[in-house]
Each structure stands twice: as C-alpha cells, then as structure tokens.
PDB file of C-alpha atoms in Angstrom:
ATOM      1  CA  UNK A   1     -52.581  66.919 -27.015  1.00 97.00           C
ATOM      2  CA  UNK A   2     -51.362  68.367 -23.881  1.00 97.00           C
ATOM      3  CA  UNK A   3     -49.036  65.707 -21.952  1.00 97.00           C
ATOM      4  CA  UNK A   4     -50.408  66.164 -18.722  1.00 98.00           C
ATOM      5  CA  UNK A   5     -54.358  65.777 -17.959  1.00 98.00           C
ATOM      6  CA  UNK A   6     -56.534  64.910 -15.596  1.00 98.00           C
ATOM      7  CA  UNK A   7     -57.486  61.252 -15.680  1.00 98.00           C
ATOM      8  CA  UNK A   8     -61.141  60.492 -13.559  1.00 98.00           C
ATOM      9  CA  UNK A   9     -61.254  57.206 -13.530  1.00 96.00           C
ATOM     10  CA  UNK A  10     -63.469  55.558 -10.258  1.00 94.00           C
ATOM     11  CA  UNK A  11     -64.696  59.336  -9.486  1.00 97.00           C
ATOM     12  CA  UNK A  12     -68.332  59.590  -9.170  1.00 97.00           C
ATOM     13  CA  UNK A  13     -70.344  61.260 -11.269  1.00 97.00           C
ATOM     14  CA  UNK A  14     -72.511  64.079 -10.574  1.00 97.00           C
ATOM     15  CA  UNK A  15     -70.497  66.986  -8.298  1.00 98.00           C
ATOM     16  CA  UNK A  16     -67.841  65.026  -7.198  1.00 97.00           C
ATOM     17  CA  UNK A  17     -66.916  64.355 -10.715  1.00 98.00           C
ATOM     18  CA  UNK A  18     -67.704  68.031 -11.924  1.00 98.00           C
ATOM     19  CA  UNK A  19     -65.769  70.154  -9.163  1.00 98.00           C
ATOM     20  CA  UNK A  20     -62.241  68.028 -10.208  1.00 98.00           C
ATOM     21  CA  UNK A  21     -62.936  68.811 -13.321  1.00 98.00           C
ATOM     22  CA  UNK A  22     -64.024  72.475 -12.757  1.00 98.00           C
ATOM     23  CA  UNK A  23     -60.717  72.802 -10.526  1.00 98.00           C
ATOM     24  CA  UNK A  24     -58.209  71.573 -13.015  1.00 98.00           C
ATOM     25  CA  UNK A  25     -59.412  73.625 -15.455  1.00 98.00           C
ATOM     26  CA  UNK A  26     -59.576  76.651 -13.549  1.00 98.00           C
ATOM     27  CA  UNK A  27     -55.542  75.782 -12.251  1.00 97.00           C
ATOM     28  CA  UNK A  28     -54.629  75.680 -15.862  1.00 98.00           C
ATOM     29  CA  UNK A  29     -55.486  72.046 -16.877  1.00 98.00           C
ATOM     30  CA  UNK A  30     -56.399  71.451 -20.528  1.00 98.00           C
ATOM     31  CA  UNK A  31     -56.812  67.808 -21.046  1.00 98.00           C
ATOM     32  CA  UNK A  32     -59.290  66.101 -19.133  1.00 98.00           C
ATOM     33  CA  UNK A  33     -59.807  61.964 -20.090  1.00 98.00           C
ATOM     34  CA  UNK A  34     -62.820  60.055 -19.077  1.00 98.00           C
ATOM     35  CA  UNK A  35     -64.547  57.057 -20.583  1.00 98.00           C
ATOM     36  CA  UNK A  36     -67.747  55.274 -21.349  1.00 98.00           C
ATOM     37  CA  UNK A  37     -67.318  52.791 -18.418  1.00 98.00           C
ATOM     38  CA  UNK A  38     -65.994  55.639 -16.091  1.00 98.00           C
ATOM     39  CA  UNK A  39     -70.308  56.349 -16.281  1.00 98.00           C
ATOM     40  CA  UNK A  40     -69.460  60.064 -15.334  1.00 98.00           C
ATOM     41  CA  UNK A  41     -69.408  61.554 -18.886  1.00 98.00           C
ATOM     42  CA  UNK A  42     -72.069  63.671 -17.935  1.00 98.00           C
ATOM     43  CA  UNK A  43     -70.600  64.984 -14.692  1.00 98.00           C
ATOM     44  CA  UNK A  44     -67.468  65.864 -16.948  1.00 98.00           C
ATOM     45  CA  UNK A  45     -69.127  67.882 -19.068  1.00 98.00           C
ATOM     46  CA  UNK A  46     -70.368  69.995 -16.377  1.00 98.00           C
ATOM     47  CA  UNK A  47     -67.313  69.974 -14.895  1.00 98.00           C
ATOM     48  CA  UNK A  48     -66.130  71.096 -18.529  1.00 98.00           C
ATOM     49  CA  UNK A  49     -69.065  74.185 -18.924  1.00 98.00           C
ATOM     50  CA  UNK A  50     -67.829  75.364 -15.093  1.00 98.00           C
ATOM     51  CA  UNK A  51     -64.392  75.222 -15.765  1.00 98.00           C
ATOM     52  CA  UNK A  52     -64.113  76.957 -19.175  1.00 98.00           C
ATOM     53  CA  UNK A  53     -66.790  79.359 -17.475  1.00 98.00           C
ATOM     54  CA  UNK A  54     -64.547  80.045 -14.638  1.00 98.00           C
ATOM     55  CA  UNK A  55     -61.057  80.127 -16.090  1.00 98.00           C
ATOM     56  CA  UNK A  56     -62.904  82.130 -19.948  1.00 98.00           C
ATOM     57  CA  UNK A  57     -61.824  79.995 -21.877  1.00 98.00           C
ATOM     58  CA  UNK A  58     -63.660  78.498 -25.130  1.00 98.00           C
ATOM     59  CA  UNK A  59     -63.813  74.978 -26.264  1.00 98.00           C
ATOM     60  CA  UNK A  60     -61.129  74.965 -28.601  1.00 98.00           C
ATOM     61  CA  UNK A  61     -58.603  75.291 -25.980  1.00 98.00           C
ATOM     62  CA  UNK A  62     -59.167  71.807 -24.270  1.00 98.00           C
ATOM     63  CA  UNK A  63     -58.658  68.497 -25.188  1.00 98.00           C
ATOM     64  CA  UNK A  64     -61.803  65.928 -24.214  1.00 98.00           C
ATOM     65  CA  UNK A  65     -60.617  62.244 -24.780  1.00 98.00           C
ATOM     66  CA  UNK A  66     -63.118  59.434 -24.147  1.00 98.00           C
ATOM     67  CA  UNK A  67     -63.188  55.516 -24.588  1.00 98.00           C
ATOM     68  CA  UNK A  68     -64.822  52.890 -26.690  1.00 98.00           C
ATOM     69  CA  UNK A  69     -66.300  50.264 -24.238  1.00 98.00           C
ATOM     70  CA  UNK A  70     -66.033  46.718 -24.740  1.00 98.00           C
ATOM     71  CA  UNK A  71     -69.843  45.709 -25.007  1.00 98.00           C
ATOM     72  CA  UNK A  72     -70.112  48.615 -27.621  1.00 98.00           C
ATOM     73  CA  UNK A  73     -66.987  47.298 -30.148  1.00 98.00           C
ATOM     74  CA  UNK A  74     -68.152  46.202 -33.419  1.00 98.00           C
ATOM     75  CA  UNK A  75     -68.866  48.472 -36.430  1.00 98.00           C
ATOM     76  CA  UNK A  76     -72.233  49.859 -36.030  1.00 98.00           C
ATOM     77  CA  UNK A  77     -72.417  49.777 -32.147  1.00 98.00           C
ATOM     78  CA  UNK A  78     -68.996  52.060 -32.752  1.00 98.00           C
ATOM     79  CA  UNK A  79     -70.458  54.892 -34.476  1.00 98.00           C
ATOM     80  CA  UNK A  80     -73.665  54.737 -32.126  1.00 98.00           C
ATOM     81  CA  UNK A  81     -71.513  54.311 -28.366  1.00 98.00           C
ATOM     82  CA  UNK A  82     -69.841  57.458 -29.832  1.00 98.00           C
ATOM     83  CA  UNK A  83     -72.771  59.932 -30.632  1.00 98.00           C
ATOM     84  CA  UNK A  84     -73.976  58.757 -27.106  1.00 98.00           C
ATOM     85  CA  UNK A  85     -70.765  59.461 -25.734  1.00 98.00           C
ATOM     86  CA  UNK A  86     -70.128  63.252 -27.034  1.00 98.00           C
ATOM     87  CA  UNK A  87     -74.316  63.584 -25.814  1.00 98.00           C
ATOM     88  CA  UNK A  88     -73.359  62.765 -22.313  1.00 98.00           C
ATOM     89  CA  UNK A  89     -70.660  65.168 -22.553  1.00 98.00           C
ATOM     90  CA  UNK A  90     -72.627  67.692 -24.240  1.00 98.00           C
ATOM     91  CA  UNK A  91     -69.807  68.016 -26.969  1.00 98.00           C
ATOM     92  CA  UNK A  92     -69.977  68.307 -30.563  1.00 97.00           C
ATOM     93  CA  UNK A  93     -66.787  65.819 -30.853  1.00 97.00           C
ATOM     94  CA  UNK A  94     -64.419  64.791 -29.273  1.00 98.00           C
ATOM     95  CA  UNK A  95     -60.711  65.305 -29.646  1.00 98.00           C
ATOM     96  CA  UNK A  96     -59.392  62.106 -29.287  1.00 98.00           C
ATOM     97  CA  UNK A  97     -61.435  58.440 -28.849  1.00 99.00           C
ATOM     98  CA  UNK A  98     -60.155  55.443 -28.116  1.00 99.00           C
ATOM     99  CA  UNK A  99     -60.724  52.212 -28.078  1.00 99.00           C
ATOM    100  CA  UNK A 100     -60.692  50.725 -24.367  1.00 98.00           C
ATOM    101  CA  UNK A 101     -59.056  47.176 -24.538  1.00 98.00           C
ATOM    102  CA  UNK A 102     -58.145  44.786 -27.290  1.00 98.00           C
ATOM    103  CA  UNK A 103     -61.383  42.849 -27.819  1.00 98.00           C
ATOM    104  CA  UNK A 104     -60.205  39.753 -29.578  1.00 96.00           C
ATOM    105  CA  UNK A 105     -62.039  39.572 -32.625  1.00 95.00           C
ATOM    106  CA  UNK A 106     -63.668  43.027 -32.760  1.00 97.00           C
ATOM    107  CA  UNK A 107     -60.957  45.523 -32.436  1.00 98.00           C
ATOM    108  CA  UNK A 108     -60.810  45.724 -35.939  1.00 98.00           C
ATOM    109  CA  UNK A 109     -64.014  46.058 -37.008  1.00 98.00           C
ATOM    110  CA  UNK A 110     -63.850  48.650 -33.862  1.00 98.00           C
ATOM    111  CA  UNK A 111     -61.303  50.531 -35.836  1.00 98.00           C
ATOM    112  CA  UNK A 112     -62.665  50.937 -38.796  1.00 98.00           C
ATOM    113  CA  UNK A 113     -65.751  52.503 -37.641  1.00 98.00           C
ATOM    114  CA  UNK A 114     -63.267  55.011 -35.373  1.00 98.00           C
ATOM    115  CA  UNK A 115     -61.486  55.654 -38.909  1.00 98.00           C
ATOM    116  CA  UNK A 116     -64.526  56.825 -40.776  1.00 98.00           C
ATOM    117  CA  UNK A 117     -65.225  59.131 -37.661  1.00 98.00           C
ATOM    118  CA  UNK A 118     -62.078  60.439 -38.146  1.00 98.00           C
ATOM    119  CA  UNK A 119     -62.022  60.598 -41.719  1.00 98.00           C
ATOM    120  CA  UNK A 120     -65.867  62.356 -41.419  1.00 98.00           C
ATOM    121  CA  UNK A 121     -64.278  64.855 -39.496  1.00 98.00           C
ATOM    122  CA  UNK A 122     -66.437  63.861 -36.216  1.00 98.00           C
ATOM    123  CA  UNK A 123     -63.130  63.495 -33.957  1.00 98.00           C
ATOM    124  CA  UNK A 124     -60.409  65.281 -33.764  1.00 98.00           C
ATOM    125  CA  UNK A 125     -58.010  61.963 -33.675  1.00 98.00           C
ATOM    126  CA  UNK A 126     -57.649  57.823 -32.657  1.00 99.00           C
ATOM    127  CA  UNK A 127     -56.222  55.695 -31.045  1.00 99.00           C
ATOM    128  CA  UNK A 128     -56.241  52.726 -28.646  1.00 99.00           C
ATOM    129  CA  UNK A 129     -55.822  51.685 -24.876  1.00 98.00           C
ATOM    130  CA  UNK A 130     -54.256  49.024 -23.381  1.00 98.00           C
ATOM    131  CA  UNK A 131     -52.851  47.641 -26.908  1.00 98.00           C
ATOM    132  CA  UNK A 132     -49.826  45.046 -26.370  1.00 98.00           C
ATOM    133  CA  UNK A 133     -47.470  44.934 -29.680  1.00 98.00           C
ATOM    134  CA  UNK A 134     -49.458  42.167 -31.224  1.00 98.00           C
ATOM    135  CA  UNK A 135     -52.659  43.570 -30.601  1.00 98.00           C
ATOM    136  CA  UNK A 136     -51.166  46.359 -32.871  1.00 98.00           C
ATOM    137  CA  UNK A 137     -49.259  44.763 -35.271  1.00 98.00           C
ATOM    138  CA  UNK A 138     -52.839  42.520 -35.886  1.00 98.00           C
ATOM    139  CA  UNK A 139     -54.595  46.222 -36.326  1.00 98.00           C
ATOM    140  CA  UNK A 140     -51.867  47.209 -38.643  1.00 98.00           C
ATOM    141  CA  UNK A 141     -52.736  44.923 -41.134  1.00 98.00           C
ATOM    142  CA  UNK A 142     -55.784  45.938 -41.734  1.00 97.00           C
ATOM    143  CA  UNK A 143     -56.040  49.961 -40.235  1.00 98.00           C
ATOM    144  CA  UNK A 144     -56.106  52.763 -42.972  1.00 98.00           C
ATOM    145  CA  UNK A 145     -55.104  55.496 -40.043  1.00 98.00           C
ATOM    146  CA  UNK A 146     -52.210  54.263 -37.618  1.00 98.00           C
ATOM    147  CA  UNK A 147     -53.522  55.171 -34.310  1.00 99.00           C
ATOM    148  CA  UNK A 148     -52.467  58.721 -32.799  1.00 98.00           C
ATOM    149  CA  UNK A 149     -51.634  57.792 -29.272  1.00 98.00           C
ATOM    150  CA  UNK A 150     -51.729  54.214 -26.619  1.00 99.00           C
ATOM    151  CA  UNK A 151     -52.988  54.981 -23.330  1.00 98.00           C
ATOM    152  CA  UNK A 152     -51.463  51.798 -21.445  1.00 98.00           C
ATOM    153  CA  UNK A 153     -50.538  51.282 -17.788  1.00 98.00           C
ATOM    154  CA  UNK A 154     -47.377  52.698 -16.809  1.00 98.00           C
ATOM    155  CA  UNK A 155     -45.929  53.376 -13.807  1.00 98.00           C
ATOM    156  CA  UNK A 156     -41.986  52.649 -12.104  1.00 98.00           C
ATOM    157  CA  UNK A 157     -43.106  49.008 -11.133  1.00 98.00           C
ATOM    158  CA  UNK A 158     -44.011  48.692 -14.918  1.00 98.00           C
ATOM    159  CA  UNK A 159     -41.559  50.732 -17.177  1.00 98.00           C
ATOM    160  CA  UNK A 160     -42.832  49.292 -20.747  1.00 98.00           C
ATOM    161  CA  UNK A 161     -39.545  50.077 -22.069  1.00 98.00           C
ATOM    162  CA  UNK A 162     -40.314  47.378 -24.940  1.00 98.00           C
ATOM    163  CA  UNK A 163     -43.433  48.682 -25.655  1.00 98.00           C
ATOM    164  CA  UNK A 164     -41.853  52.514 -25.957  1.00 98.00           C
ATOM    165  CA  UNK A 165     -39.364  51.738 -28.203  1.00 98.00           C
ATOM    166  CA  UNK A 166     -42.184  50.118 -30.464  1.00 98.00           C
ATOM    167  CA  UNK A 167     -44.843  52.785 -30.385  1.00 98.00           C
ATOM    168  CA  UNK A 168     -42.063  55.121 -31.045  1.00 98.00           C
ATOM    169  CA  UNK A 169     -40.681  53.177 -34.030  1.00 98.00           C
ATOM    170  CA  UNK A 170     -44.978  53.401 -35.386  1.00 98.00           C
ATOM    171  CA  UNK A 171     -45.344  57.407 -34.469  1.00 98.00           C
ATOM    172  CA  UNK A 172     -47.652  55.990 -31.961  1.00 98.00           C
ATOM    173  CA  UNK A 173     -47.449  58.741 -28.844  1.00 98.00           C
ATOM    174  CA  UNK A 174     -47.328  56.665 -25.193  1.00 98.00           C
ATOM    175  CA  UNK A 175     -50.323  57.952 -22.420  1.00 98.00           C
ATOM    176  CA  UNK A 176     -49.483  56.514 -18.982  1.00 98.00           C
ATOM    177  CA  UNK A 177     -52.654  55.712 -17.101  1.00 98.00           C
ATOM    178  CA  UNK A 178     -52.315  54.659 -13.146  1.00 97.00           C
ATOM    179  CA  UNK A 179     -48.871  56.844 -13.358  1.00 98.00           C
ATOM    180  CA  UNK A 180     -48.395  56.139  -9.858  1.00 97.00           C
ATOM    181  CA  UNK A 181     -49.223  53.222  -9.641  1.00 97.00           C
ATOM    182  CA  UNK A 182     -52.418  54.117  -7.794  1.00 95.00           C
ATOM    183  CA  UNK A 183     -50.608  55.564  -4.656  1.00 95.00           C
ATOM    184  CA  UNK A 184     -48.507  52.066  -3.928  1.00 95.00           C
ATOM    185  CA  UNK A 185     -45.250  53.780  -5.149  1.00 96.00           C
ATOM    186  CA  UNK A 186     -45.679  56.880  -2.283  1.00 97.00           C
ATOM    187  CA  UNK A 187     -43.423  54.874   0.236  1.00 97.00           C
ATOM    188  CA  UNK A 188     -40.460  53.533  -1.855  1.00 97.00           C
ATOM    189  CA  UNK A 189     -37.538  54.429  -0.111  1.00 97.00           C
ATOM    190  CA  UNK A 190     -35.711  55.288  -3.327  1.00 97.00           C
ATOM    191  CA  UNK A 191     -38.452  57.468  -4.755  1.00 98.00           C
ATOM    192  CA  UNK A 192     -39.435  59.438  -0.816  1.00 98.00           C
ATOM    193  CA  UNK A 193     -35.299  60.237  -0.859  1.00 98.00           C
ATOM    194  CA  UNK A 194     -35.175  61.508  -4.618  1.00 98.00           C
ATOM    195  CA  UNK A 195     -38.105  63.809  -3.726  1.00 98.00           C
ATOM    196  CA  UNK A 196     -36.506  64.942  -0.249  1.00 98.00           C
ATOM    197  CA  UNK A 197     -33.830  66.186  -2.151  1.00 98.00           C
ATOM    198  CA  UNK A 198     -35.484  67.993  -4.667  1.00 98.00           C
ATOM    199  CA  UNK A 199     -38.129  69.542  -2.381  1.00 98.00           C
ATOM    200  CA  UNK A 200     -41.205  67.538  -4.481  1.00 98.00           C
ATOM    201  CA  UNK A 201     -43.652  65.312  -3.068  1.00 98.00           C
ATOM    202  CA  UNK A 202     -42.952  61.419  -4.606  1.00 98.00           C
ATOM    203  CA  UNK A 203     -45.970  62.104  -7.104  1.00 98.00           C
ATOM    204  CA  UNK A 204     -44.091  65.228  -8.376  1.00 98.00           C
ATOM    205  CA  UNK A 205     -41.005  63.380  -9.053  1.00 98.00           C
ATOM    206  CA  UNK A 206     -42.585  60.375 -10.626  1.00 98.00           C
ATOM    207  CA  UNK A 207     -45.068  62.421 -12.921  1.00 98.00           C
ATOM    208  CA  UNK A 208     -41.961  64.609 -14.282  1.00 98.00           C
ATOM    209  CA  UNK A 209     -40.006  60.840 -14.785  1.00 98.00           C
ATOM    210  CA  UNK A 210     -42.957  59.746 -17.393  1.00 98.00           C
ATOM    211  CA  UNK A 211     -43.040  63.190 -19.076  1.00 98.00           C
ATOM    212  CA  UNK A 212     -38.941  63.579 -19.285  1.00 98.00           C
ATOM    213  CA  UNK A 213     -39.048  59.757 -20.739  1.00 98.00           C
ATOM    214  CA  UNK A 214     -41.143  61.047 -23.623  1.00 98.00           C
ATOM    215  CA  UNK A 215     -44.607  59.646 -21.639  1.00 98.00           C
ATOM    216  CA  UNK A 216     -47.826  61.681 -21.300  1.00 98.00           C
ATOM    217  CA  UNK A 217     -49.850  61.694 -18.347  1.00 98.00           C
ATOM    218  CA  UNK A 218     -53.484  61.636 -16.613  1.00 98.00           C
ATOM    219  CA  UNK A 219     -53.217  61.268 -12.952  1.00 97.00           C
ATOM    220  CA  UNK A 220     -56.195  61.069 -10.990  1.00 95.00           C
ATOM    221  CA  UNK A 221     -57.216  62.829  -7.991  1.00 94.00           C
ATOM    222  CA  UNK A 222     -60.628  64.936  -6.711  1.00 95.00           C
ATOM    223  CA  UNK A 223     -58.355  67.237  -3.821  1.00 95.00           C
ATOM    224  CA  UNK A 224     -57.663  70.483  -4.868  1.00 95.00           C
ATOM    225  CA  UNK A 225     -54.066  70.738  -3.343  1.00 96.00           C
ATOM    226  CA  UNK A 226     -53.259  67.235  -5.083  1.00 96.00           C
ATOM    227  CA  UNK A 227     -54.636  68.185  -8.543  1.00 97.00           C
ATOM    228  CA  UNK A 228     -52.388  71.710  -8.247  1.00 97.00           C
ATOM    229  CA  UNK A 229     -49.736  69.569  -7.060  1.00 97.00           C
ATOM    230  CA  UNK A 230     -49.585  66.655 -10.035  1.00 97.00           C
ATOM    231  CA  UNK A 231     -49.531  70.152 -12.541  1.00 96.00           C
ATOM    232  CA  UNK A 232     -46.273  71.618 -10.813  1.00 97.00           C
ATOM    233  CA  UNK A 233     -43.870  70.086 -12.256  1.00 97.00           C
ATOM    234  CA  UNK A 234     -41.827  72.582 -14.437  1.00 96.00           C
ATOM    235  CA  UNK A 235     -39.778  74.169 -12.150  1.00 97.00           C
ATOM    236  CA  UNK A 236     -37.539  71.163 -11.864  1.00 98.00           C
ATOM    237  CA  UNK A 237     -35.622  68.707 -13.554  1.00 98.00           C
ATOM    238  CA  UNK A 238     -34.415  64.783 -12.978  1.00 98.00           C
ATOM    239  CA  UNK A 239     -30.881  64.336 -13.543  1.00 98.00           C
ATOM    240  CA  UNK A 240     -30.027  61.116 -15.629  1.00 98.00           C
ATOM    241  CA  UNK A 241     -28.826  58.850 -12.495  1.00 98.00           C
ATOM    242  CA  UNK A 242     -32.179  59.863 -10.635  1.00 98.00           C
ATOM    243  CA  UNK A 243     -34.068  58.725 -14.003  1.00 98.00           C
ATOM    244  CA  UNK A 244     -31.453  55.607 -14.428  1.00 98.00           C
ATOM    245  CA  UNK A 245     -32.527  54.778 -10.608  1.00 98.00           C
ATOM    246  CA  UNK A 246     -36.106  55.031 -11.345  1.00 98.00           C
ATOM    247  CA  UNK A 247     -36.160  53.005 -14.391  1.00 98.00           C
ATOM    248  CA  UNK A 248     -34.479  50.034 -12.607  1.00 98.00           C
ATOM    249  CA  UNK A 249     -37.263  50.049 -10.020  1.00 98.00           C
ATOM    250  CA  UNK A 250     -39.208  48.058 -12.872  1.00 98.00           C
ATOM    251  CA  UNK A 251     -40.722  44.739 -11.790  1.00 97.00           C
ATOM    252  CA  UNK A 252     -43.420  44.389 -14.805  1.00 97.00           C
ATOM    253  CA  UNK A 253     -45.551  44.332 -11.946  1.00 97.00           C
ATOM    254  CA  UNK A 254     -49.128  45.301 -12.840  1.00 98.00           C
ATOM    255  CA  UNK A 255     -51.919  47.611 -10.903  1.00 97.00           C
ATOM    256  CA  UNK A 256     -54.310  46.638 -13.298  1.00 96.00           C
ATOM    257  CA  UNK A 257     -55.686  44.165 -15.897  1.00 96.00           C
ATOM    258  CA  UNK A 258     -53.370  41.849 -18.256  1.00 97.00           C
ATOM    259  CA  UNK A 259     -54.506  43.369 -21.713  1.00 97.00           C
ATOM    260  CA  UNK A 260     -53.564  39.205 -22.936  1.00 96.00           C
ATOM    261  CA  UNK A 261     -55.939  38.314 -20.114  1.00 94.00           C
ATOM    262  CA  UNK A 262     -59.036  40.425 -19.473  1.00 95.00           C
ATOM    263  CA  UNK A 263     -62.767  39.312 -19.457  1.00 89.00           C
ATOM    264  CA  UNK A 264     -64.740  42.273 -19.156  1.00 91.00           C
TER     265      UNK A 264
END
C-alpha cells in the first residue's frame, strides 16, 4: 500500500469526483480511498479509467481501498455491499476493504464475511476504520486474519500516540484520515513558522510529520496545485525537535466522530 493517497471524502460524484481522481493519478498518485457512504464510487472509477488512461498505466499499479457501511454490516449484507461496491467502481476487487466504524454487535460478524473475501481471493487485503483498542482487542478474539491496516483520525490536535504503539505491537499499519485536521491546523503559529523555515506550505510539513512517525496518509483536496502539493514531500526532512514540537501540539481534540459514541 502506498503511504500517501488521495482520500475523497465529501467530493461529489460525477466530474468533480473523477477529474481529482484523474489528476492524482496522472501527477503520480497510486492510492486513491473512497467509500460506500462517500456515494461517489462510480465517479472514482472514472476518475480511475482517465487516470490510468492518461498517465498508461494498468490496474495493477494502483491501490483502490473502499469501506464497509454501517447499514450494510452483518454477514450476508457484507459479501453483497461488497460486489456492489467493486460494480460501482467497475473493478474486479478491490485491494484493500474496510470496515467503516465499530458497529457494536456486528463488527464481528462484519469480519468474518471480509475474511472469507479475503481468503476467496476477492480482495487484495482487510482491515478496519475508526477501531479504538477495545473495539480490536473484542475482534481479536474471534478474527482468523488480524486486520492489515486502521484508518483512524489523526491529525497534530489528535496524535493517537496510545493507539500507535498498540497497532504497532498487532502488525496493524496506522492510515491517518482528516491529516490536517480538515484545514483548522493552517494557522497555528508553531506549524506556519516550521514551514517558513523550510520553504513548505503548513500541509507539506504536517503530511511529511504523519509519514516520518510511521503514519500513512489520504488527504483530500479537488485543486490541482493542492493535490501536487500534498505529493511533494520528499525533498525534505523534519528534524526531531520540529517533530518533538509537533507532537506536543496534541489536545485529543477531535474533527470528527467519537468511534465510543457514533449513531450513524
């Protein structure tokens, strides 16, 4: 799995949708994450036919990841929210799928269905979103397949620093969705200096923070300068007071939805 991609969460389907996804492939993207919810799976596959068009590439050099909604968890509904999903997309599989949230009381169940996909050889790999430690530890009990990757918020308000050190205890690889926090990190004094004096824009210097603190990535954004701009981020380095400084911005502030308290 590449550790940067394109996240497209709240982008509309249809062209709006399919140009950012056309674009980031074309400037050298290779992961592009969407979900059922996101309801632009089919947009993203065009994007997906333009782009691999545009840049010649062929199929097996990108990695698709989409989500298990909530109203489809259970067993059967599973295997079924799946095939619909890779239709939309106009896939033969996916390369990762993931449960969306812990749905108490289905997650498993969820799972298992997600396991026999995988072992079926229908998706590439699992794993889960949005998982706190117990949600896992509960899934542990009864999961064949420990899941390949969590996709949780992350961001410098919310470091998850107990989280990391579990996932990487389990071989569970971290995904950072909102990675910056959904723009309200772009005027923190601390982060607008540190990117003065490196010559990056605040997004630069907080994307390379999640990847140097073993994070991967899938910012969101439909502008073609800011979609070049999240990917150029290997021409510079964060020294470890710069990453020190960013870590102890965290306020396990949220963005988003409490995965303990969620009713969607």
């Amino acid at each position: 799995m590449p550790w940067l991609g394109l996240g497209v969460f709240q982008v509309e389907d249809g062209e709006t949708v399919a140009a950012s996804v056309e674009e980031a492939i074309v400037q050298g993207y290779r992961h592009i994450d969407t979900a059922a919810v996101y309801e632009n799976e089919e947009g993203v596959g065009e994007g997906i036919r333009r782009g691999m068009e545009r840049a010649g590439i062929t199929r097996d050099e990108l990695f698709i990841t989409s989500k298990l909604w909530n109203a489809d968890q259970g067993y059967e509904r599973a295997l079924e929210a799946y095939r619909e999903s890779t239709a939309r997309l106009g896939l033969d599989q996916l390369d990762l799928y993931l449960i969306h949230w812990p749905v108490e009381n289905k997650f498993t169940e969820s799972w298992r269905a997600l396991e026999d996909l995988y072992k079926e050889e229908k998706v590439g790999a699992i794993g889960v979103s949005n998982f706190q430690i117990h949600h896992l530890e509960t899934l542990l009990q009864t999961a064949e397949i420990v899941p390949a990757i969590n996709q949780v918020e992350r961001h410098p308000r919310l470091v998850q620093t107990e989280l990391f050190k579990y996932l990487t205890e389990k071989n569970i690889h971290p995904v950072a969705w909102a990675p910056l926090a959904q723009g309200g990190i772009f005027n923190e004094p601390v982060l607008v200096e540190m990117a003065e004096s490196l010559g990056k824009t605040v997004a630069q210097v907080v994307l390379k923070w999640h990847l140097q603190t073993g994070w991967a990535v899938i910012p969101k954004s439909v502008k073609k300068h800011r979609i070049y701009e999240n990917a150029d981020l290997y021409d510079f380095e964060l020294n470890e007071e710069q990453v020190k400084a960013i870590n102890e911005m965290d306020q396990h502030r949220r963005v988003g939805p409490d995965p303990d308290n969620f009713d969607f």
